[in-house]
XYZ file of C-alpha atoms in Angstrom:
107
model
C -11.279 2.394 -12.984
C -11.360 3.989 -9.542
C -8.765 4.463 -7.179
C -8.492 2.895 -3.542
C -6.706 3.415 -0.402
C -5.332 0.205 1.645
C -4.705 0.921 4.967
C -2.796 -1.798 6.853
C -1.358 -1.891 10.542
C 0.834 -4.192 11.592
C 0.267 -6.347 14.611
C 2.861 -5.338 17.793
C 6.548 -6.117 17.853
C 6.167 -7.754 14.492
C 9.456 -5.183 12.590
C 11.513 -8.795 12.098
C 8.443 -10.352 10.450
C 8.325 -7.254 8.007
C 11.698 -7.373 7.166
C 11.553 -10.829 6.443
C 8.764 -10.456 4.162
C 9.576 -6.855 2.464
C 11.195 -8.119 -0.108
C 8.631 -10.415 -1.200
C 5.946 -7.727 -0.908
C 7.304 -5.047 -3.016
C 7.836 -7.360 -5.838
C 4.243 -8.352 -5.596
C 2.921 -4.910 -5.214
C 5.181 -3.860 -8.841
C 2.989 -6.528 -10.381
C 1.212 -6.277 -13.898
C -0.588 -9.018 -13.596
C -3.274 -8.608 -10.722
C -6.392 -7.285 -10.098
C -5.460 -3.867 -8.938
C -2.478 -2.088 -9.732
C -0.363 0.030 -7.162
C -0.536 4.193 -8.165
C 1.960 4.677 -4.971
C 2.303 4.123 -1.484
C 4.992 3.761 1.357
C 5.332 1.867 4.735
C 3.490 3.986 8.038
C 6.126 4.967 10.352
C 5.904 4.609 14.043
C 7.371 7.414 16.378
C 10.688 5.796 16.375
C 10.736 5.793 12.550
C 10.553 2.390 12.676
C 8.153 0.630 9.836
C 4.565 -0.270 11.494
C 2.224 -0.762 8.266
C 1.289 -0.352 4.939
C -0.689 2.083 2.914
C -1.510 2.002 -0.655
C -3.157 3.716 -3.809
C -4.463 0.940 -5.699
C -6.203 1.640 -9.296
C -8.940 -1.067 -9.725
C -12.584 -1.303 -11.059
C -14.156 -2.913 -7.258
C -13.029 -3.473 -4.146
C -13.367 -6.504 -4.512
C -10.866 -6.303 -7.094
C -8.705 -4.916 -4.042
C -9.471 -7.556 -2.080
C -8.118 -9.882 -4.296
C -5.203 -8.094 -4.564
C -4.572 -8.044 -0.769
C -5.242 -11.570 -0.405
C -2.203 -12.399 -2.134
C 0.059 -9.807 -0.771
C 3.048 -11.662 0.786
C 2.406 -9.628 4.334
C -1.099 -10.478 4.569
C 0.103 -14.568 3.641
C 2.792 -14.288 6.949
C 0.011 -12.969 9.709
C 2.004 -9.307 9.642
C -1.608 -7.347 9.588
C -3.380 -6.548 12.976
C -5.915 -4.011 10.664
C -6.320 -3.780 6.917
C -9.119 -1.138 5.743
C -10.181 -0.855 2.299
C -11.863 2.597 0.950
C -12.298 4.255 -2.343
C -11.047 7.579 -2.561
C -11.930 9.929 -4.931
C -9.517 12.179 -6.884
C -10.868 15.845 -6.377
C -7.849 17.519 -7.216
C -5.169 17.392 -9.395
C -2.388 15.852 -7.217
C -0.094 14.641 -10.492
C 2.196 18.044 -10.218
C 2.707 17.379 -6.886
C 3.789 14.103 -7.088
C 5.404 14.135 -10.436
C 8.703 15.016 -8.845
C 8.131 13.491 -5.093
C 11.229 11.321 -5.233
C 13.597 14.163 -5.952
C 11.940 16.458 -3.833
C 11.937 14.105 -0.523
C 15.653 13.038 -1.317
């Protein structure tokens, strides 16, 4: 397995069209079943704090594994994406301490 960072950007004035759909998308992302599976991730924040996209840590054996899995994501289905980037990352530290606890620590 390798792991993969999706980098999505919604298209202007589209924060309705992401509400809409959020529901929707997080209970696809939670998914067992597909051909990546989510490590973590959050909505990108514009300057207002307002949500503007989508990145994710995806665990999957290809990209085109990844590219499955965005294909069937809920946001890409309603038009939300202006940009999605797909790029394998490689993990060259040990990040699991840090994130072990991120929840509590960001409150």
């Amino acid at each position: 397995m390798r792991l993969w960072l999706l980098n999505a950007r919604d298209k202007p004035d589209q924060l309705e069209l992401r509400k809409a759909t959020r529901d929707a998308h997080r209970a696809y992302i939670y998914r067992k079943d597909l051909p990546a599976e989510m490590v973590f991730g959050s909505p990108l924040l514009d300057e207002a704090g307002e949500m503007c996209g989508t990145w994710l840590v995806l665990m999957a054996a290809d990209k085109s594994d990844v590219e499955a899995f965005s294909a069937g994501d809920p946001y890409v289905h309603a038009g939300l994406f202006q940009s999605l980037e797909i790029r394998e990352v490689h993990p060259s530290f040990d990040w699991s301490p840090k994130v072990e606890n991120l929840k509590e620590q960001l409150g």
